[in-house]
PDB file of C-alpha atoms in Angstrom:
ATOM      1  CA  UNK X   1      47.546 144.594 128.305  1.00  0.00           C
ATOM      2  CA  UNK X   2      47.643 142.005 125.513  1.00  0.00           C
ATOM      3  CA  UNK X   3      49.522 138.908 126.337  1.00  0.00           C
ATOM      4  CA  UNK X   4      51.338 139.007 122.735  1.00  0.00           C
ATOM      5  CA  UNK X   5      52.406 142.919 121.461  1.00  0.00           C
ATOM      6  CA  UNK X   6      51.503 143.828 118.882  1.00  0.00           C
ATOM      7  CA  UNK X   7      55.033 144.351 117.608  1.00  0.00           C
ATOM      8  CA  UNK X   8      55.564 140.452 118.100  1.00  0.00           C
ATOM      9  CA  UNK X   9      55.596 137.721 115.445  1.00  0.00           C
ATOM     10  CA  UNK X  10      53.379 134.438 115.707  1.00  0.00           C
ATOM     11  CA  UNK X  11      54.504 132.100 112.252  1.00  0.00           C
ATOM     12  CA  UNK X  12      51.240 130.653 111.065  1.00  0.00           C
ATOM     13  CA  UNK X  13      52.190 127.145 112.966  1.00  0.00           C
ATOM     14  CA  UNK X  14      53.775 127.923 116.044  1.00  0.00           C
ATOM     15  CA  UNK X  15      52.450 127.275 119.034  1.00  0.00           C
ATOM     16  CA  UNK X  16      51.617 129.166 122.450  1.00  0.00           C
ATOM     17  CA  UNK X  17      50.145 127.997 125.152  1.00  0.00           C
ATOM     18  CA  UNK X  18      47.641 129.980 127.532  1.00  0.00           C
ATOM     19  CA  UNK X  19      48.491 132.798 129.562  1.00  0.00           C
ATOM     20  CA  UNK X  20      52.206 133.281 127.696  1.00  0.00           C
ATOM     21  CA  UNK X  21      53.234 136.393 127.477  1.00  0.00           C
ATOM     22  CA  UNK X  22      55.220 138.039 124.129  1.00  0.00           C
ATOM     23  CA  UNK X  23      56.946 141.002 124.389  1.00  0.00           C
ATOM     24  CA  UNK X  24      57.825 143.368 121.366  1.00  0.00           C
ATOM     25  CA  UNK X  25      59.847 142.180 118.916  1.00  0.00           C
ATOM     26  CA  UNK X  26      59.784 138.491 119.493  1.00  0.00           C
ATOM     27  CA  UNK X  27      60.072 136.046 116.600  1.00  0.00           C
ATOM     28  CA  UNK X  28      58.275 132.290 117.059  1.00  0.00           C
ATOM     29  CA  UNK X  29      59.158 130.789 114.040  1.00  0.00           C
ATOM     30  CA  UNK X  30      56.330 128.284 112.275  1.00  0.00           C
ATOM     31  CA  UNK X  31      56.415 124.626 114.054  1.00  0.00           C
ATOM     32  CA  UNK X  32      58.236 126.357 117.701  1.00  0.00           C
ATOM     33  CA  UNK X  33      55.844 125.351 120.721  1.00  0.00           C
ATOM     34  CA  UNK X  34      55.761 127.118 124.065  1.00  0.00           C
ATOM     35  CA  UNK X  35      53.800 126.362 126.473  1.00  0.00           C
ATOM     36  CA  UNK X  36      51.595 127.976 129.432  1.00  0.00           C
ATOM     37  CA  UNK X  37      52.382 130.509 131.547  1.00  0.00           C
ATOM     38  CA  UNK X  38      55.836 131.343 130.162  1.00  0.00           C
ATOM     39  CA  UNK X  39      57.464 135.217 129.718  1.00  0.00           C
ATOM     40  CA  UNK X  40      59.348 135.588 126.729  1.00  0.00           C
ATOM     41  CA  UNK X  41      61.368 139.317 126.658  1.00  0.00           C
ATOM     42  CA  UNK X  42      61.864 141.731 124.136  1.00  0.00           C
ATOM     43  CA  UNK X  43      63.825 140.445 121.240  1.00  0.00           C
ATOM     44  CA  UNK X  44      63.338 137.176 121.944  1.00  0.00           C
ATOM     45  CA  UNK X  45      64.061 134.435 119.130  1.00  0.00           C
ATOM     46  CA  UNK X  46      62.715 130.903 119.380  1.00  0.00           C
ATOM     47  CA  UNK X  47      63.460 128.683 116.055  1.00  0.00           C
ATOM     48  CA  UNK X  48      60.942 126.225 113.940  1.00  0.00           C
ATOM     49  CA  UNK X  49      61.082 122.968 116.059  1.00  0.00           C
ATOM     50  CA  UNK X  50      62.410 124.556 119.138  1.00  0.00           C
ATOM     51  CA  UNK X  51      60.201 123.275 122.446  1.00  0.00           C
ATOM     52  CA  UNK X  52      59.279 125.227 125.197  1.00  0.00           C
ATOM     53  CA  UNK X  53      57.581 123.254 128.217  1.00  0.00           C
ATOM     54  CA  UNK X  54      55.771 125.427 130.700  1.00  0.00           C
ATOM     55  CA  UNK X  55      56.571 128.159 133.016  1.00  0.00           C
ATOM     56  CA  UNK X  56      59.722 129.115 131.399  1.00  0.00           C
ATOM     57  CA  UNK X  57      61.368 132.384 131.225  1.00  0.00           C
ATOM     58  CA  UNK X  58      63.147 133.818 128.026  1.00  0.00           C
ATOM     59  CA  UNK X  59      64.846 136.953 128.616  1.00  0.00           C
ATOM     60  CA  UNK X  60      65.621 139.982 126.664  1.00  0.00           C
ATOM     61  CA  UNK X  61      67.331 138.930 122.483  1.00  0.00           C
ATOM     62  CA  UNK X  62      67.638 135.567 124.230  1.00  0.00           C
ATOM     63  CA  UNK X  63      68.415 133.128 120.378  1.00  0.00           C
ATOM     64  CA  UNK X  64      66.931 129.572 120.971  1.00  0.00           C
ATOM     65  CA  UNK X  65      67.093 128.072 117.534  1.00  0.00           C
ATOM     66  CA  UNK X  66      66.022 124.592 116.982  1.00  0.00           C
ATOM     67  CA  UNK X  67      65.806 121.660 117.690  1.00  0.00           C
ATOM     68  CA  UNK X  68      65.788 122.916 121.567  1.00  0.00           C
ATOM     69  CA  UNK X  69      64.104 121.698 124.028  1.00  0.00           C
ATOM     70  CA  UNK X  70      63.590 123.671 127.400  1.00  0.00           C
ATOM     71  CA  UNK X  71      61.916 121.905 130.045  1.00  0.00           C
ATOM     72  CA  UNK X  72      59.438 123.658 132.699  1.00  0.00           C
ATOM     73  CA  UNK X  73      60.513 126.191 134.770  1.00  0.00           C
ATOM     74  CA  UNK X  74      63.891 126.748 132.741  1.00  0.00           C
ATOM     75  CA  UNK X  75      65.230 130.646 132.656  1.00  0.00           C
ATOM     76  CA  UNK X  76      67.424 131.621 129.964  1.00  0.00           C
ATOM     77  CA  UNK X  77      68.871 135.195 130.483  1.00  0.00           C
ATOM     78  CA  UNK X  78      69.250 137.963 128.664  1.00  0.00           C
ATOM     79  CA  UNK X  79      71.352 137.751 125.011  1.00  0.00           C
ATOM     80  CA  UNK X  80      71.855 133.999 125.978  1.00  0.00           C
ATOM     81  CA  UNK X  81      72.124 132.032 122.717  1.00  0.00           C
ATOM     82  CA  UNK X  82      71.436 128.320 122.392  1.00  0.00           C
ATOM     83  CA  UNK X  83      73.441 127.148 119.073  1.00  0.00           C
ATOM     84  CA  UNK X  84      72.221 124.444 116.698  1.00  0.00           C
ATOM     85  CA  UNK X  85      75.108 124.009 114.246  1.00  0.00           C
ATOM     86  CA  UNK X  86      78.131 121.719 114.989  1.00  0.00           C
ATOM     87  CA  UNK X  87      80.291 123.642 111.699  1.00  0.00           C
ATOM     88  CA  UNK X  88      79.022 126.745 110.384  1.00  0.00           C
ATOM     89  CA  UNK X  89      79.578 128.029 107.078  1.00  0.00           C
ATOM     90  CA  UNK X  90      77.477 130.497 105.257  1.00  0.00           C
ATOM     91  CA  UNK X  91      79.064 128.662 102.237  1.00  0.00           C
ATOM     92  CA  UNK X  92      79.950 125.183 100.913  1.00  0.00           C
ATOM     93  CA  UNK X  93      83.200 123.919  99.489  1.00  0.00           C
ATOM     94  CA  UNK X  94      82.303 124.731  95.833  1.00  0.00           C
ATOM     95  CA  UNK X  95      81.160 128.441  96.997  1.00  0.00           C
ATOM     96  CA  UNK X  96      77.482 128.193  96.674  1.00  0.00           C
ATOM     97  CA  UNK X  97      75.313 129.212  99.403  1.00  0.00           C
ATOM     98  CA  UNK X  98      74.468 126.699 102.133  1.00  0.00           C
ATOM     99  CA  UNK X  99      70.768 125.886 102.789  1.00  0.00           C
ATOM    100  CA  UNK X 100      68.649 123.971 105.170  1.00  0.00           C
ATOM    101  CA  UNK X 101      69.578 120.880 102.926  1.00  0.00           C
ATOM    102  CA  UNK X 102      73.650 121.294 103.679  1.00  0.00           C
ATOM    103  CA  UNK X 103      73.784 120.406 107.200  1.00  0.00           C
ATOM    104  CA  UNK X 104      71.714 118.831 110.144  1.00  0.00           C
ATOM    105  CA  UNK X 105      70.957 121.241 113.325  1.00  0.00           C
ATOM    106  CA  UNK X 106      71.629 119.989 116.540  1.00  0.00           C
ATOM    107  CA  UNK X 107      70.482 121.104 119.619  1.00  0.00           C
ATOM    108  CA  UNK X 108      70.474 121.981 123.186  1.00  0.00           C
ATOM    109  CA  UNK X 109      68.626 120.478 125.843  1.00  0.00           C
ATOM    110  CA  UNK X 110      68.021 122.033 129.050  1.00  0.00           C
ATOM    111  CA  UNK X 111      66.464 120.461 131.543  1.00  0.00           C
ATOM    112  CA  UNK X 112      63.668 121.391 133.979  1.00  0.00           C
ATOM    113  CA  UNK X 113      64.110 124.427 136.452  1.00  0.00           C
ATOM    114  CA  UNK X 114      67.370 125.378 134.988  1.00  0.00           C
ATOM    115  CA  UNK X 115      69.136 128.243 134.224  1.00  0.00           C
ATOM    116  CA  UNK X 116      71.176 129.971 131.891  1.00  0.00           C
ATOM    117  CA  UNK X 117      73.015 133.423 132.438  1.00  0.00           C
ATOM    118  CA  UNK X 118      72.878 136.624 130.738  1.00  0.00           C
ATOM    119  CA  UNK X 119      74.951 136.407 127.084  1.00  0.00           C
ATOM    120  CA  UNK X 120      76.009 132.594 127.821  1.00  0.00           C
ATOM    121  CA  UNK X 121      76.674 130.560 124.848  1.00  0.00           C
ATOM    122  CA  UNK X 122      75.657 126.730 124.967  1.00  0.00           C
ATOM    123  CA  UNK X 123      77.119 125.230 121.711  1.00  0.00           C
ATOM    124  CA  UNK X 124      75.222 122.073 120.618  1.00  0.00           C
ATOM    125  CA  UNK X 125      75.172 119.577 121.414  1.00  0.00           C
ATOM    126  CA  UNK X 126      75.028 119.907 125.035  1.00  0.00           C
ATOM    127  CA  UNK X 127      72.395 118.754 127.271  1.00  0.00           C
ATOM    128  CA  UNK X 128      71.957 121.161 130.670  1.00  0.00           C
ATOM    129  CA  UNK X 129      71.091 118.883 133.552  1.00  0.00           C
ATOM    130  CA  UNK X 130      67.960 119.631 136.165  1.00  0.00           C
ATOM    131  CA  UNK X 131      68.581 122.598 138.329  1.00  0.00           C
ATOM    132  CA  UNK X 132      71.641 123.328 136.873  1.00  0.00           C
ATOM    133  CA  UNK X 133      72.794 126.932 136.738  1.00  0.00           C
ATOM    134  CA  UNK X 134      75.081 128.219 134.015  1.00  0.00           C
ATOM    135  CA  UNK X 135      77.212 131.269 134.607  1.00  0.00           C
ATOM    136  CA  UNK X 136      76.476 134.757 133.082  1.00  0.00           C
ATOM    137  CA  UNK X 137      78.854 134.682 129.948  1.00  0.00           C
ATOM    138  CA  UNK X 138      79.749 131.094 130.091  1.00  0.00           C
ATOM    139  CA  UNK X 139      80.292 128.939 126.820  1.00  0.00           C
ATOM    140  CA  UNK X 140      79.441 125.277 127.566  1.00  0.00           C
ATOM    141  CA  UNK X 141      80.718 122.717 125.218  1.00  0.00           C
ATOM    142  CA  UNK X 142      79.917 119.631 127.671  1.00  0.00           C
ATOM    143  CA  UNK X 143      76.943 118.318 129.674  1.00  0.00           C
ATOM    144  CA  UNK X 144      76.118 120.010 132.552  1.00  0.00           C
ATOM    145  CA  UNK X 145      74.864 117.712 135.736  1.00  0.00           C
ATOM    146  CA  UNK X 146      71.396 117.929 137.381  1.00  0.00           C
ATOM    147  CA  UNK X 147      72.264 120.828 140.228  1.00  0.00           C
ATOM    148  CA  UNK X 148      75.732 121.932 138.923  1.00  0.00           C
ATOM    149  CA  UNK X 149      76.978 125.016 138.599  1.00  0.00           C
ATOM    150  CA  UNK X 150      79.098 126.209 135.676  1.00  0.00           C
ATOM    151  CA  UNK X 151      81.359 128.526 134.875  1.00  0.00           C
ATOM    152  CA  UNK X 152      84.247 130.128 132.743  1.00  0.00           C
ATOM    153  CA  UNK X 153      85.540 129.529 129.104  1.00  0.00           C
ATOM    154  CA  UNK X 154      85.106 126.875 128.264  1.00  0.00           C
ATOM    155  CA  UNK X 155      82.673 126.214 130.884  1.00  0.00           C
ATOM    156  CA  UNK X 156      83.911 124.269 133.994  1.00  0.00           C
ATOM    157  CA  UNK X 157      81.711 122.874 137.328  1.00  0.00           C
ATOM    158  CA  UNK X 158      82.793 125.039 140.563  1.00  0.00           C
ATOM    159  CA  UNK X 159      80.143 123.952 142.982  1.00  0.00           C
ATOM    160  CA  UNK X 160      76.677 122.964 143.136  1.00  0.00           C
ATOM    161  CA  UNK X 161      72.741 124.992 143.283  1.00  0.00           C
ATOM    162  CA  UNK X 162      70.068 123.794 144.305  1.00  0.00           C
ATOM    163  CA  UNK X 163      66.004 124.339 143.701  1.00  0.00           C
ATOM    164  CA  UNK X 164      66.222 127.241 144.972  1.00  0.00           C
ATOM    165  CA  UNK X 165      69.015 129.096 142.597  1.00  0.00           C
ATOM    166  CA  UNK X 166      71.669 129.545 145.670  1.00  0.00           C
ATOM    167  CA  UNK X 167      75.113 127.815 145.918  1.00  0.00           C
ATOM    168  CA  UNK X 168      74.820 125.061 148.378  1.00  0.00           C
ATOM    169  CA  UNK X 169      76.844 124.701 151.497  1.00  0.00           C
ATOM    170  CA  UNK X 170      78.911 121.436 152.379  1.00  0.00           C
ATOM    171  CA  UNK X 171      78.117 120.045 155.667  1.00  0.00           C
ATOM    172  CA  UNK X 172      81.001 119.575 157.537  1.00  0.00           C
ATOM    173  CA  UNK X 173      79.450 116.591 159.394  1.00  0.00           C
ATOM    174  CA  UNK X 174      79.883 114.807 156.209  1.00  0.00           C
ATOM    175  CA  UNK X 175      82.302 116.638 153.988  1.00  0.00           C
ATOM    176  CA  UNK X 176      82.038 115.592 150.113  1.00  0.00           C
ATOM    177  CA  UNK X 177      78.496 113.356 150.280  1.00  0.00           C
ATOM    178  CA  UNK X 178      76.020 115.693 151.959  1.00  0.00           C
ATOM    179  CA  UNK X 179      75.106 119.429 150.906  1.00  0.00           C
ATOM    180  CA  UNK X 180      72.607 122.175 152.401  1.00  0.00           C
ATOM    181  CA  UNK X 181      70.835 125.134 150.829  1.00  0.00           C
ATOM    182  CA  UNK X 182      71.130 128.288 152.670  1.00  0.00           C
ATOM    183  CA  UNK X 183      68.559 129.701 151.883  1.00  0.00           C
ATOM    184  CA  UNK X 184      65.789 126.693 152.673  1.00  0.00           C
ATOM    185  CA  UNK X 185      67.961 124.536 154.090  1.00  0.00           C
ATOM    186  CA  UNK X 186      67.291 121.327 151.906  1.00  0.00           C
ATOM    187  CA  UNK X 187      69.455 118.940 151.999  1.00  0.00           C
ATOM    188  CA  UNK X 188      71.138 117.141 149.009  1.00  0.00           C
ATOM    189  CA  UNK X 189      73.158 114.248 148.825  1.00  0.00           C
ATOM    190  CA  UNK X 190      76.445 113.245 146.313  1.00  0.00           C
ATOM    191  CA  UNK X 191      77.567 109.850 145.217  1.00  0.00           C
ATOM    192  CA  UNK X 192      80.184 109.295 142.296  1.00  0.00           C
ATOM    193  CA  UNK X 193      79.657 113.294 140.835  1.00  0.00           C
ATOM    194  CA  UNK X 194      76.139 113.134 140.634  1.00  0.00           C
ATOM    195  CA  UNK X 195      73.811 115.593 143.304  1.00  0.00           C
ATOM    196  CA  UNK X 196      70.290 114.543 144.525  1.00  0.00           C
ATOM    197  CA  UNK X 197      67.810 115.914 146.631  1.00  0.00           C
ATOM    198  CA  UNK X 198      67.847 113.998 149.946  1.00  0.00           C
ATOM    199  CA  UNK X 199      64.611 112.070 150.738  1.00  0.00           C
ATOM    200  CA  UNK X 200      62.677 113.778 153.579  1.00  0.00           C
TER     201      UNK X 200
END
């Protein structure tokens, strides 16, 4: 099959990187880059200016308008939408129509191997940390640590994921500093509210 349907639109200007694949329906705006090897659903829209590194994943009517930046390997579900305007209006005081000249977008950055749930809403500007996993349905309105995991609305921290996507495990032996995956068994390590992965 093609890599880009025929149902999808490429802006004169955008950018895709090799072995990307569009789906129908998906809008790249003029000046958007996305790189290699990334899967971007059905539906899918990805704003002028918005960055996509490699290796990412945008699900199904996912709405990344610009100026995003996703780093590699970050997954952003299904109807997720990544905001870019601190006050909307569709009009200004006076009643005439805002354009691109009546406000400045802001953005959301999230950062490598990260994810976002299905119909979460990060409102810019947030910054999603490394790792980090945000809840299906979520709204985040603050920065998000590397590893965390958020939840709820407004979006609150209830434990910790690591590479791997699963919750981690605290290790009893040394309750609030050390942290296992179950599912590899990497360990991590926690000083003042900020998660690492534990040198080997």
């Amino acid at each position: 099959m093609d890599r880009i349907d025929a149902t999808a639109r490429v802006e004169d200007g955008a950018q895709i990187g090799a072995a990307t694949t569009l789906w129908q329906y998906a809008h790249v705006r003029a000046g958007a880059r996305i790189g290699s090897e990334c899967t971007v659903g059905r539906g899918v829209y990805v704003g002028p200016g918005a960055v996509v590194g490699d290796r990412c994943k945008l699900q199904n009517y996912a709405l990344v308008y610009e100026p995003a930046v996703l780093e590699d390997g970050a997954f952003v579900g299904p109807g997720a939408v990544l905001t870019n305007d601190l006050n909307p209006r569709a009009v200004n005081p006076d009643g005439t129509p805002k354009s691109a000249a009546d406000w400045d977008a802001v953005g959301v950055w999230v950062g490598r191997g990260a994810a976002i749930g299905a119909r979460a809403v990060c409102v810019a500007p947030v910054r999603i940390g490394a790792w980090a996993t945000v809840a299906a349905g979520a709204v985040v309105v603050r920065d998000v640590p590397d590893y965390a995991l958020v939840a709820g609305v407004p979006a609150r921290q209830i434990g910790w994921v690591g590479e791997a996507g699963h919750r981690l495990k605290e290790d009893p032996a040394e309750a609030g500093t050390a942290w296992v995956c179950p599912a590899t068994g990497t360990r991590y390590t926690e000083d003042a509210g900020q998660l690492r992965r534990a040198e080997a």
